[in-house]
PDB file of C-alpha atoms and ligand atoms in Angstrom:
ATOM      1  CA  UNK A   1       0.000   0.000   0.000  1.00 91.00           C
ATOM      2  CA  UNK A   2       1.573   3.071  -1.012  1.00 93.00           C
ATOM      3  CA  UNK A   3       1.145   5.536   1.885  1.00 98.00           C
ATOM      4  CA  UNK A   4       1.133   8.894   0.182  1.00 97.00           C
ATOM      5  CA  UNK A   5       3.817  10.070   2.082  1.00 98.00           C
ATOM      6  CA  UNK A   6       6.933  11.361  -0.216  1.00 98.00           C
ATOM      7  CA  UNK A   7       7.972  14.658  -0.029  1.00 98.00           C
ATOM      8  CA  UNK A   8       5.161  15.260   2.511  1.00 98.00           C
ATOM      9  CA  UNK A   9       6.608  17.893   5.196  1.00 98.00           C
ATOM     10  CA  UNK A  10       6.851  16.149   9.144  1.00 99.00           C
ATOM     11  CA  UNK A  11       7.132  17.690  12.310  1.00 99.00           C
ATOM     12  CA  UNK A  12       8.036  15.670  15.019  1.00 99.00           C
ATOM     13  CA  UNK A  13       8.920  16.793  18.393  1.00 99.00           C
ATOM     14  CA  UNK A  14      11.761  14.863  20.235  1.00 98.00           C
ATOM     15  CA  UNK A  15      12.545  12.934  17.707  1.00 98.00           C
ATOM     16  CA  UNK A  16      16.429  12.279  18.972  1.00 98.00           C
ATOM     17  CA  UNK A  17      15.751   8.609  20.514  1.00 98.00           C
ATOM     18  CA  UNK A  18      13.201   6.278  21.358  1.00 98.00           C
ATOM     19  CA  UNK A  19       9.826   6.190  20.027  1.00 98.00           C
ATOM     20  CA  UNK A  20      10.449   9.897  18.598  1.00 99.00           C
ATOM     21  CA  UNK A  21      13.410   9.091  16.650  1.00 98.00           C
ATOM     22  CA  UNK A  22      11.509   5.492  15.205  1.00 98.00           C
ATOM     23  CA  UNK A  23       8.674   7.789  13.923  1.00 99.00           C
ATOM     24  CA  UNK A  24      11.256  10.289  11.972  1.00 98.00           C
ATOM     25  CA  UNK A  25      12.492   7.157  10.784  1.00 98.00           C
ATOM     26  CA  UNK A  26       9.895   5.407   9.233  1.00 98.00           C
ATOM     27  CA  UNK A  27       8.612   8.751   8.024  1.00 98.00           C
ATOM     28  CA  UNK A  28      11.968   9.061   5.741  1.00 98.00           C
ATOM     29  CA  UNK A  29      11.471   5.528   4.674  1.00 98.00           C
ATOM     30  CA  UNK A  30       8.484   6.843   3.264  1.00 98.00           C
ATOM     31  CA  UNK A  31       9.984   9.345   1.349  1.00 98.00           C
ATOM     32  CA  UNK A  32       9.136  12.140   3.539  1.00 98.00           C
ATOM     33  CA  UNK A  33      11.046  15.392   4.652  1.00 98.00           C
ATOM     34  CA  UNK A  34      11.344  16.418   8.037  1.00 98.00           C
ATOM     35  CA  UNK A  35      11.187  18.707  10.715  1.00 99.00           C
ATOM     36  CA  UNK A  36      12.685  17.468  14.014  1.00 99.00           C
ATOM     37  CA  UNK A  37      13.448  18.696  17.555  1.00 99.00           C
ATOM     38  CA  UNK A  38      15.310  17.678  21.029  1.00 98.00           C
ATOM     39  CA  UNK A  39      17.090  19.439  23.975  1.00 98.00           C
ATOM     40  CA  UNK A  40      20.164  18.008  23.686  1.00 98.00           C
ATOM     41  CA  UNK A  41      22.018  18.961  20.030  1.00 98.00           C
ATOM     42  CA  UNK A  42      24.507  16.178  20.297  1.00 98.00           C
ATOM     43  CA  UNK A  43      21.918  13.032  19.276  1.00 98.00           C
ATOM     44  CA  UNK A  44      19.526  15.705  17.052  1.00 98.00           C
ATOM     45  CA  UNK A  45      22.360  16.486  14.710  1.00 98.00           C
ATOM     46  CA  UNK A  46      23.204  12.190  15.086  1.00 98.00           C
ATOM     47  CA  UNK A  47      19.632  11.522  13.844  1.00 98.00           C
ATOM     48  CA  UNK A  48      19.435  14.132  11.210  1.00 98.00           C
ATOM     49  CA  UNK A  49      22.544  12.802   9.562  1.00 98.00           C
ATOM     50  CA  UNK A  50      20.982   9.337   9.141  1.00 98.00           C
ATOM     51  CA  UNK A  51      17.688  10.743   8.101  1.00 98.00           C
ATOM     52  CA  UNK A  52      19.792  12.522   5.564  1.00 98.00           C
ATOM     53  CA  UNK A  53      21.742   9.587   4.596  1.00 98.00           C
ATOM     54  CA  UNK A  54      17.905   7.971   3.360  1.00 96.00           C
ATOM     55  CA  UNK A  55      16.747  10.882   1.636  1.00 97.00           C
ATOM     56  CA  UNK A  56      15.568  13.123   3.662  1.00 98.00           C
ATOM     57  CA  UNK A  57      15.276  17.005   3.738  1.00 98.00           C
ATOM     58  CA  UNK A  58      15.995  17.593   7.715  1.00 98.00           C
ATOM     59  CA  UNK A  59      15.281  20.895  10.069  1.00 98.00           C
ATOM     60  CA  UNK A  60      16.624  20.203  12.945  1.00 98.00           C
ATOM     61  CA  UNK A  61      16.498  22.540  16.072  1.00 98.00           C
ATOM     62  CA  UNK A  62      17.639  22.067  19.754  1.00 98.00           C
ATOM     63  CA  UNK A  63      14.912  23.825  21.720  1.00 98.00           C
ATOM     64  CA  UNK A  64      12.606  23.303  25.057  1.00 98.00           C
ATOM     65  CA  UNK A  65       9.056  22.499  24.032  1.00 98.00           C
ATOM     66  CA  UNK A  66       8.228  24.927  26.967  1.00 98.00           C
ATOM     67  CA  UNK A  67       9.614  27.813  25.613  1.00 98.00           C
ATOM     68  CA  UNK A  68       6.400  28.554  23.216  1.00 98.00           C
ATOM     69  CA  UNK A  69       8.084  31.441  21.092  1.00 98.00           C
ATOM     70  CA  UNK A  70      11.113  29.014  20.000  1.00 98.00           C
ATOM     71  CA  UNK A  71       8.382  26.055  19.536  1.00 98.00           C
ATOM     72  CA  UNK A  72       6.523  28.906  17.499  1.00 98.00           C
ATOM     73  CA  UNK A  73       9.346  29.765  15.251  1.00 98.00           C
ATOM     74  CA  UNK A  74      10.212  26.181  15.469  1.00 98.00           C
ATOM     75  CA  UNK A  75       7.171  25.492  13.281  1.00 98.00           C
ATOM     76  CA  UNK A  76       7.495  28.699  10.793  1.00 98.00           C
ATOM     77  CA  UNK A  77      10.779  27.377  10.349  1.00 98.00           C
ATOM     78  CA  UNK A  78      10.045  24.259   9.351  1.00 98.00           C
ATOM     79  CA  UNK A  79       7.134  25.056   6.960  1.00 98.00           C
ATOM     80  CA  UNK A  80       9.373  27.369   5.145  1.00 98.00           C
ATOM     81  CA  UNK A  81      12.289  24.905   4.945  1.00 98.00           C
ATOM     82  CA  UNK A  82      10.124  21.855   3.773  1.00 98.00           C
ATOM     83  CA  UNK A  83       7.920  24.149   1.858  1.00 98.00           C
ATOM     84  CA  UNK A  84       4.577  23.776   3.507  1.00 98.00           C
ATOM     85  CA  UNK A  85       3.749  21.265   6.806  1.00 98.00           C
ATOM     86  CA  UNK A  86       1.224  18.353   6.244  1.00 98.00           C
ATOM     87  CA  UNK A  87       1.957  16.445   9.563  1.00 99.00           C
ATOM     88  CA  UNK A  88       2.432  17.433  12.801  1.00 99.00           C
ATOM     89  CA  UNK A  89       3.396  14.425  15.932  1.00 99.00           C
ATOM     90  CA  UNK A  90       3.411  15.616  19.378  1.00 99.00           C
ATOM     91  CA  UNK A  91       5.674  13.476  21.104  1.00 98.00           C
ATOM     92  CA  UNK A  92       7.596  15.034  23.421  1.00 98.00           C
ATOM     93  CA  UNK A  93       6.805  14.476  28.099  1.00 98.00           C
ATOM     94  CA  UNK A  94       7.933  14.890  30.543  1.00 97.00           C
ATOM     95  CA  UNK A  95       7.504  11.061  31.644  1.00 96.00           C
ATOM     96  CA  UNK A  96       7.266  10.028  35.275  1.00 90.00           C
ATOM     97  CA  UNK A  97       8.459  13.298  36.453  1.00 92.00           C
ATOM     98  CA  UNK A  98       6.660  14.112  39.945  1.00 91.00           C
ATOM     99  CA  UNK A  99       6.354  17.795  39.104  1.00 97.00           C
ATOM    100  CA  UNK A 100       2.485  18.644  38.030  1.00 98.00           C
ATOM    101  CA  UNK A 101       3.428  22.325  36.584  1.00 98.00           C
ATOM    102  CA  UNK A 102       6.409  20.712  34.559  1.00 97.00           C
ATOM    103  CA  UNK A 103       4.009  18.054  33.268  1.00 98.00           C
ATOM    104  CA  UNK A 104       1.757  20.998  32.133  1.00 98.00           C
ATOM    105  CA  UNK A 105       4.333  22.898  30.617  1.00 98.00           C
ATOM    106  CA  UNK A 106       6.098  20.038  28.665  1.00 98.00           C
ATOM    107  CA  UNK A 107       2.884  17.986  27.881  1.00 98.00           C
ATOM    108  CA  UNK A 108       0.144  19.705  27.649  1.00 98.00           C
ATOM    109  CA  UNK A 109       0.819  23.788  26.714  1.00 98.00           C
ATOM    110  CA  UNK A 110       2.962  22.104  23.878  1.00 98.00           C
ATOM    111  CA  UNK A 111       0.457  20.809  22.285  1.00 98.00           C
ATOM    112  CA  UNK A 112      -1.877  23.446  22.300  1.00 98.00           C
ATOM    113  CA  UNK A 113       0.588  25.739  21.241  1.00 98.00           C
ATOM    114  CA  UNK A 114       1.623  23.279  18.200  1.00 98.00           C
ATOM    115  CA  UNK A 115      -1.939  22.578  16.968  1.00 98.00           C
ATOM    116  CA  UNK A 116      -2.601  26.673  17.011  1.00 98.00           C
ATOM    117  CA  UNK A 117       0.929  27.792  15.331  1.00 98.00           C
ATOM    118  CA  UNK A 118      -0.150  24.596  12.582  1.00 98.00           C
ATOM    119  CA  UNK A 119      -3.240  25.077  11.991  1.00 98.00           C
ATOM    120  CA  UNK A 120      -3.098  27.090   8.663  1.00 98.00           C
ATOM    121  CA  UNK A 121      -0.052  25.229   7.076  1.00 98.00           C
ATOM    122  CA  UNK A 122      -2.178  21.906   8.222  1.00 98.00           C
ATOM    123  CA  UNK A 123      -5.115  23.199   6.362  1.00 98.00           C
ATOM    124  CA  UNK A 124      -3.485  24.326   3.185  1.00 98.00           C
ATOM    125  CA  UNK A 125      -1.998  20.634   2.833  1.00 98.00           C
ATOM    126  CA  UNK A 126      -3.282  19.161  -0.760  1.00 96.00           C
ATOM    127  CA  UNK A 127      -2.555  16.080   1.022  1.00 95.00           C
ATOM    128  CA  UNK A 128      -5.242  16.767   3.704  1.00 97.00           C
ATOM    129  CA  UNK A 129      -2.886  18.366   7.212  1.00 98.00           C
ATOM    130  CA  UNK A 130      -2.788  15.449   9.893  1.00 99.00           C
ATOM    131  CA  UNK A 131      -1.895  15.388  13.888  1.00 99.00           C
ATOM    132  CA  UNK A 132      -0.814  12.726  15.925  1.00 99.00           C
ATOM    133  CA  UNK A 133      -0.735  12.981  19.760  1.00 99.00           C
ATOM    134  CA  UNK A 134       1.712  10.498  21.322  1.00 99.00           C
ATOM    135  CA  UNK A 135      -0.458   9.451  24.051  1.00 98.00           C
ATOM    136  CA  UNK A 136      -0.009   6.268  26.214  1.00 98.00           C
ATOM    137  CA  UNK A 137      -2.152   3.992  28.285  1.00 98.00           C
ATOM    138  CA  UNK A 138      -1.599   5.256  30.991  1.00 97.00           C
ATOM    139  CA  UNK A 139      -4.445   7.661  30.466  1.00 97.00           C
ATOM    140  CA  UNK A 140      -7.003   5.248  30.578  1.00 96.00           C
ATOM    141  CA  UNK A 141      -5.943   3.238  33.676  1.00 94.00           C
ATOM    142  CA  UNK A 142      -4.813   4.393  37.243  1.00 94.00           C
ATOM    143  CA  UNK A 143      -2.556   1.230  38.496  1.00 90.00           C
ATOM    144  CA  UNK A 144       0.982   0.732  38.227  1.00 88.00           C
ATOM    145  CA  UNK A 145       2.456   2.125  36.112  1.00 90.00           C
ATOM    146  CA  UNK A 146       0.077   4.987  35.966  1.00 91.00           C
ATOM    147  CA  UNK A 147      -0.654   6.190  39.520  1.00 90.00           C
ATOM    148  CA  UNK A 148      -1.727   9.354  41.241  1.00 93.00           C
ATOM    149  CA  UNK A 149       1.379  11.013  38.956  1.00 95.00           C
ATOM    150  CA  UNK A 150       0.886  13.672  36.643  1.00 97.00           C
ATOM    151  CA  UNK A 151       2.037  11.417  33.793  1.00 97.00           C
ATOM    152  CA  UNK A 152      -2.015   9.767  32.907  1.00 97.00           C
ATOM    153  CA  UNK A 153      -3.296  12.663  34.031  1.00 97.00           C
ATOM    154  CA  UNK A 154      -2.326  15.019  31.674  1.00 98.00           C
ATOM    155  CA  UNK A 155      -1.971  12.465  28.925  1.00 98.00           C
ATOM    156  CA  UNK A 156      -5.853  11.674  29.953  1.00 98.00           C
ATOM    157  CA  UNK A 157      -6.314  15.784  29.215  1.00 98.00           C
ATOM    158  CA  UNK A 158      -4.876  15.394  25.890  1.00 98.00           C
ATOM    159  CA  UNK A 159      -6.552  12.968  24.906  1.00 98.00           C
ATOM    160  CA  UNK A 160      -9.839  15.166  25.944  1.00 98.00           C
ATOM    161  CA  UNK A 161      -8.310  17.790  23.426  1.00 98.00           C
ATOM    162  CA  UNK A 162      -7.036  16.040  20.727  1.00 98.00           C
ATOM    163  CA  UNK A 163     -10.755  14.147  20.235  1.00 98.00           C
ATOM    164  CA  UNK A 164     -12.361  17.857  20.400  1.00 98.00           C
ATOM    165  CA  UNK A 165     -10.324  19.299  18.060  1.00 98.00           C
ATOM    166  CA  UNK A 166     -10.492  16.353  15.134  1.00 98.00           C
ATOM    167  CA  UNK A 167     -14.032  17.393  15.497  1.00 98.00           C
ATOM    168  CA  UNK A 168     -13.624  21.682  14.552  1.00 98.00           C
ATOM    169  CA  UNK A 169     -10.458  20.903  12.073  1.00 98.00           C
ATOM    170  CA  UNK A 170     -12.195  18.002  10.273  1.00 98.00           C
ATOM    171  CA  UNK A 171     -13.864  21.174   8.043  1.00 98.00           C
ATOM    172  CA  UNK A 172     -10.819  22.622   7.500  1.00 98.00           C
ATOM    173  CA  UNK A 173      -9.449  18.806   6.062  1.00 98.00           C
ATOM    174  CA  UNK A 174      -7.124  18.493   9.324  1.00 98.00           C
ATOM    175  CA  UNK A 175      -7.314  15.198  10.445  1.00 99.00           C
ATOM    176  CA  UNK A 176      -6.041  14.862  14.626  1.00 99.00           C
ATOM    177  CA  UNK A 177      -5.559  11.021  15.792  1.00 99.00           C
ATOM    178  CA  UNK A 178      -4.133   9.935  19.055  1.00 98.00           C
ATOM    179  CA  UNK A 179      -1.629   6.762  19.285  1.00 99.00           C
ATOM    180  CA  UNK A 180      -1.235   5.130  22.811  1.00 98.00           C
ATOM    181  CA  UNK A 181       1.847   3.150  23.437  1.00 98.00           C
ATOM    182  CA  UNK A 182       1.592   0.236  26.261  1.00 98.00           C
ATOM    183  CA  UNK A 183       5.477  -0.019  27.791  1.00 98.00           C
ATOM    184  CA  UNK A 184       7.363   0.227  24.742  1.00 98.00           C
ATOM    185  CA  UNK A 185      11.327  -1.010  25.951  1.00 98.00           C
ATOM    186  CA  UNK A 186      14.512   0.810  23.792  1.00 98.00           C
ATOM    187  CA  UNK A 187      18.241   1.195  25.085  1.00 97.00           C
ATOM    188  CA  UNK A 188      18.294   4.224  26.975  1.00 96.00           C
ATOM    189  CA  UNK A 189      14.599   4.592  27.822  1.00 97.00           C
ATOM    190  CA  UNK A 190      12.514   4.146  30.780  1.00 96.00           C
ATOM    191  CA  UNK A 191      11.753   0.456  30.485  1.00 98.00           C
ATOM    192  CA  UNK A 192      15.356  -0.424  30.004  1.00 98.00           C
ATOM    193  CA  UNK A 193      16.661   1.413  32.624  1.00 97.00           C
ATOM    194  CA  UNK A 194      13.819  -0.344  35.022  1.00 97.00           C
ATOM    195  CA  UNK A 195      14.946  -3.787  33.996  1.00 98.00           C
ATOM    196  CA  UNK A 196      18.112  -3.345  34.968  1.00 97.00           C
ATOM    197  CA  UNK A 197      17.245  -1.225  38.244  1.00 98.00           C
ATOM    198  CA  UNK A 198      14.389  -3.099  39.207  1.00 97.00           C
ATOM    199  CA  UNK A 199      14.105  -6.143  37.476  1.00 98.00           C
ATOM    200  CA  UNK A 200      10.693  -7.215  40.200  1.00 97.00           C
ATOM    201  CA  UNK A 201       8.607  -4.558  38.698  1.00 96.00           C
ATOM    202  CA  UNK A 202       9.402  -4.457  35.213  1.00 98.00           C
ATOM    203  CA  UNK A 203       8.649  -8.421  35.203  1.00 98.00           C
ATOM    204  CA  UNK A 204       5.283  -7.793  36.836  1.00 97.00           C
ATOM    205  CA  UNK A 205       3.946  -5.336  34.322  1.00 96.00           C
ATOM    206  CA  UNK A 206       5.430  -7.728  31.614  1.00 98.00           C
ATOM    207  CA  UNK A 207       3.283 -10.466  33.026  1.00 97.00           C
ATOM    208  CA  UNK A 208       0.378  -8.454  32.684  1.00 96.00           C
ATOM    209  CA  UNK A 209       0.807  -8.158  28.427  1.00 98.00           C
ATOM    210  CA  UNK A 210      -0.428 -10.774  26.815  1.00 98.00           C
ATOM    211  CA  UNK A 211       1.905 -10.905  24.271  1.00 97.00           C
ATOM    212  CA  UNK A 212       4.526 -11.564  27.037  1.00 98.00           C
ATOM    213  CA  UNK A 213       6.693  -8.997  25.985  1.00 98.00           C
ATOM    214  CA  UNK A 214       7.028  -5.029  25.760  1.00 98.00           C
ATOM    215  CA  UNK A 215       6.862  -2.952  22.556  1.00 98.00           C
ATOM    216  CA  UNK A 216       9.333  -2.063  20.568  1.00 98.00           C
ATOM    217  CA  UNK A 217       9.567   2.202  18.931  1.00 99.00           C
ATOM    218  CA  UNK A 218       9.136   1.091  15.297  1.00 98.00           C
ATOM    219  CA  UNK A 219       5.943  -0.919  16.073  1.00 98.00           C
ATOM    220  CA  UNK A 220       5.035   2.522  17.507  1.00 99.00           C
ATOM    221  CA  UNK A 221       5.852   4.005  14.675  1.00 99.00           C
ATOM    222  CA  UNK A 222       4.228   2.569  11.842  1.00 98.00           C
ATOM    223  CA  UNK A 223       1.197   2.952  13.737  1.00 98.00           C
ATOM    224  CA  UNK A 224       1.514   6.819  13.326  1.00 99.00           C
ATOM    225  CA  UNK A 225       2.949   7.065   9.774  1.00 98.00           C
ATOM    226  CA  UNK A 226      -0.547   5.156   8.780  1.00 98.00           C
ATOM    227  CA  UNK A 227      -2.729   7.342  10.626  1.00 98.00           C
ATOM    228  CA  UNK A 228      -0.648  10.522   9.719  1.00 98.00           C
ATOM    229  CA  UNK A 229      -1.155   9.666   6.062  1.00 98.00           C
ATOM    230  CA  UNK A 230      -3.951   9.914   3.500  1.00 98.00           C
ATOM    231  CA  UNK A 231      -4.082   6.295   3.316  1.00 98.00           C
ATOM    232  CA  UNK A 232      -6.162   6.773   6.804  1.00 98.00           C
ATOM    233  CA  UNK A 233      -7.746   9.596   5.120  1.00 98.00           C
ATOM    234  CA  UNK A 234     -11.292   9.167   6.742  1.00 98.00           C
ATOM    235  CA  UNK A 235     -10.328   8.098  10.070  1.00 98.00           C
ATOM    236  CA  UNK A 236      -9.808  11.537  12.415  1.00 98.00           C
ATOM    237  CA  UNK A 237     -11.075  11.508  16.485  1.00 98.00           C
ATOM    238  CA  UNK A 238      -9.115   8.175  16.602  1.00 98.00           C
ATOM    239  CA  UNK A 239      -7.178   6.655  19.715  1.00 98.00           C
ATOM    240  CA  UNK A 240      -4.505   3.681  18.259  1.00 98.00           C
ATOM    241  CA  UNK A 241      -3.962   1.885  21.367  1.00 98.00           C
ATOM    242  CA  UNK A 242      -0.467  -0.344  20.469  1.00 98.00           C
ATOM    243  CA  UNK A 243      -0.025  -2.229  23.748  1.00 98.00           C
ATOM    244  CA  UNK A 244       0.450  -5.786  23.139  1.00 98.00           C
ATOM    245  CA  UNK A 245      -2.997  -6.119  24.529  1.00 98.00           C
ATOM    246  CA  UNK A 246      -1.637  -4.679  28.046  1.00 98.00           C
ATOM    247  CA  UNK A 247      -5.113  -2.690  27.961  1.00 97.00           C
ATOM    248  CA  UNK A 248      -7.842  -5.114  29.593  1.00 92.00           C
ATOM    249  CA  UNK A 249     -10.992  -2.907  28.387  1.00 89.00           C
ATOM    250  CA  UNK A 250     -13.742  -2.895  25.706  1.00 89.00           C
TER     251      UNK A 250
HETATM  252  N1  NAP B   1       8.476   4.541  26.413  1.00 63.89           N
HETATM  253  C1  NAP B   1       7.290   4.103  26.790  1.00 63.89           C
HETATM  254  O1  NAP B   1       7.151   3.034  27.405  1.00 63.89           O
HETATM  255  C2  NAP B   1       6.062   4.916  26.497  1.00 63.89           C
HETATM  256  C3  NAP B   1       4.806   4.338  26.766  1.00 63.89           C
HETATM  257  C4  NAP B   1       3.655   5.056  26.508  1.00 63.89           C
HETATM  258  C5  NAP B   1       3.751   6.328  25.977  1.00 63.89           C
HETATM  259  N2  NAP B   1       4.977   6.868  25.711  1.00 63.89           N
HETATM  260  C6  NAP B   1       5.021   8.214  25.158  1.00 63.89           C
HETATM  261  O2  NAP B   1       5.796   8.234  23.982  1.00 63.89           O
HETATM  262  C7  NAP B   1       6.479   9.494  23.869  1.00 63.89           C
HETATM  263  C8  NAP B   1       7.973   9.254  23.702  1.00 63.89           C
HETATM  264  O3  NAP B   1       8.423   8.459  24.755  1.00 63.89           O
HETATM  265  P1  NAP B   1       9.932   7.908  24.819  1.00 63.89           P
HETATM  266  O4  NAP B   1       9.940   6.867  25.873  1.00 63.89           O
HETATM  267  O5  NAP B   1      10.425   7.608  23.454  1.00 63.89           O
HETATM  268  O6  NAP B   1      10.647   9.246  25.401  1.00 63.89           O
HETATM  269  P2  NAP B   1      12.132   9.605  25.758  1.00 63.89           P
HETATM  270  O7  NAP B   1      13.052   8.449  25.730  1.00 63.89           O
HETATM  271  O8  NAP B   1      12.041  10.384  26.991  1.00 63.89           O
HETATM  272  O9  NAP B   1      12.535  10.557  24.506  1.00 63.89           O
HETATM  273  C9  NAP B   1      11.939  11.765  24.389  1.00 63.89           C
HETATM  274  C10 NAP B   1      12.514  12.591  23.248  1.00 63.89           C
HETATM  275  O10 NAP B   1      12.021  13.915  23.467  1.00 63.89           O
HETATM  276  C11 NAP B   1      13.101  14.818  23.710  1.00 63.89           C
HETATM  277  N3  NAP B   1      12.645  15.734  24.763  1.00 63.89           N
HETATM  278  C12 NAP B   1      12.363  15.434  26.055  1.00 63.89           C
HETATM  279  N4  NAP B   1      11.946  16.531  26.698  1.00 63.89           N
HETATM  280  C13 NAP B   1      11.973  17.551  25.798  1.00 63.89           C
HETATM  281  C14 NAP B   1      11.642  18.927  25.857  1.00 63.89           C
HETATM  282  N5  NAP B   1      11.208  19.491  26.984  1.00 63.89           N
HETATM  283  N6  NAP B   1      11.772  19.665  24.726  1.00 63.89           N
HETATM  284  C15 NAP B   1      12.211  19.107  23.574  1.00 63.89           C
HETATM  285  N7  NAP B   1      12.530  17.810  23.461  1.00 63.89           N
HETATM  286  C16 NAP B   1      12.405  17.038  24.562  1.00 63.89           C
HETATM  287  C17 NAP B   1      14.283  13.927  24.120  1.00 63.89           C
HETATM  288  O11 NAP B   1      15.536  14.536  23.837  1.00 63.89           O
HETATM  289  P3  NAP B   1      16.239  15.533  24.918  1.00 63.89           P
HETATM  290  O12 NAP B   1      16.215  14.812  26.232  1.00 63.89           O
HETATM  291  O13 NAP B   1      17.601  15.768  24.364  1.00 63.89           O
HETATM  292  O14 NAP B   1      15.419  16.765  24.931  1.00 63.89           O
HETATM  293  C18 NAP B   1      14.031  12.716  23.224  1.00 63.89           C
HETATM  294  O15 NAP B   1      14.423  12.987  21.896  1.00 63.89           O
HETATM  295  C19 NAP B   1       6.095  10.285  25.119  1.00 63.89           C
HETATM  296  O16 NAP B   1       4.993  11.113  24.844  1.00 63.89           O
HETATM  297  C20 NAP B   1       5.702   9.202  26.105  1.00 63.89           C
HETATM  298  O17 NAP B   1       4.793   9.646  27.087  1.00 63.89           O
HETATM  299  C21 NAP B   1       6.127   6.190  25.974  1.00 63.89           C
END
């Protein structure tokens, strides 16, 4: 199935590991061009280079997704360098942090601000402008490893948001979908660093996925490259839950 996808213009927000950096990834495999952000400049220049080396047109800027103006420009930017935006992924949290006005700032205000600075370069897309909220399932349950933590909670107000607005930008032809992860394990993420910290817990919420394993980024990934692209051209208001069946819900 040919996804529609080359020389489409990509914003992704920390795209410099993990499940970010798998969704850059598999966007350039698709022939995209992208647009891709992280704090640390190090690993964004690292994962520009190799998104180069398939093809790619990369913008790459290190920037806070807190500081609106530079997450503002950060947008401009891009849709002047890849000559017009038709995706926008919202990826970037602040995780487990403890901290509810950090989780606010980082989660939620970033996406609002993203959507709104978008919205017109979304809309004049002749490929039909798509968003994808990097969710998780940790919205929709409150046991380990959710918890009275910020982390659902504000990931349970996004996806409040994101469901409202595919309903006021589906007239402009804006599609917004939300993809939730279950544990997803990479080298230097969360998951891996709990295996090896505290191997007790990690193997109790891997008992509890059926598929007696975590996920992996790239099975993340191709989740949101479909629903980014017109190949999932009627499907907006969406939540993709990709969690091994970890989820135990209708
Ligand atoms: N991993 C999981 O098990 C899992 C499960 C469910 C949902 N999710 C969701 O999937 C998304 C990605 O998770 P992940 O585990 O791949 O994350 P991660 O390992 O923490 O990577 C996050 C990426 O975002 C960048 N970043 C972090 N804070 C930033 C900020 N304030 N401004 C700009 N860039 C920032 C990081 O680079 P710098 O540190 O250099 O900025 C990195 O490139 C998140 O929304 C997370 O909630 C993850």
């Amino acid at each position: 199935m040919d996804l529609g996808l080359r020389g489409a213009g990509v914003l992704v927000t920390g795209a410099s590991r993990g499940i970010g950096r798998a969704i850059a990834e598999t966007f350039a495999e698709e022939g995209a061009d992208l647009a891709i952000c992280a704090r640390s400049r190090p690993p964004l220049e690292e994962t520009a280079e190799q998104l180069r080396e398939r093809g790619a047109t990369v913008v790459a800027r290190d920037l806070d997704v807190a500081d609106s103006a530079a997450l503002r420009a950060f947008v401009d930017t891009a849709a002047a360098e890849l000559g017009g935006l038709d995706v926008v992924v919202s990826n970037v949290s602040a995780g487990s942090s403890a901290d509810w006005e950090q989780a606010l700032r980082t989660d939620v205000l970033p996406f609002t601000t993203l959507v709104e600075q978008a919205r017109e370069h979304l809309a004049a897309s002749r490929r039909g402008g798509a968003v994808v909220l990097i969710s998780s399932t940790s919205a929709v349950h409150v046991t380990a490893p959710s918890g009275p933590k910020p982390y659902g909670a504000v990931k349970a107000a996004l996806n409040h948001h994101a469901a409202a607005l595919a309903r006021t930008l589906a007239p402009r032809g804006v599609r917004v979908n939300t993809v939730s992860p279950g544990p997803i394990e990479f080298e230097g993420g969360g998951w891996a660093r709990r295996r090896d910290t505290d191997p007790d817990y990690y193997a109790g919420v891997r008992s509890r996925i059926p598929y007696g394993r975590l996920g992996r980024p790239e099975e993340v990934a191709r989740a949101v490259v479909f629903l980014a692209s017109p190949a999932a051209s009627f499907v907006t208001g969406a939540d993709l839950v990709v969690d091994g069946g970890f989820l135990d819900r209708v």
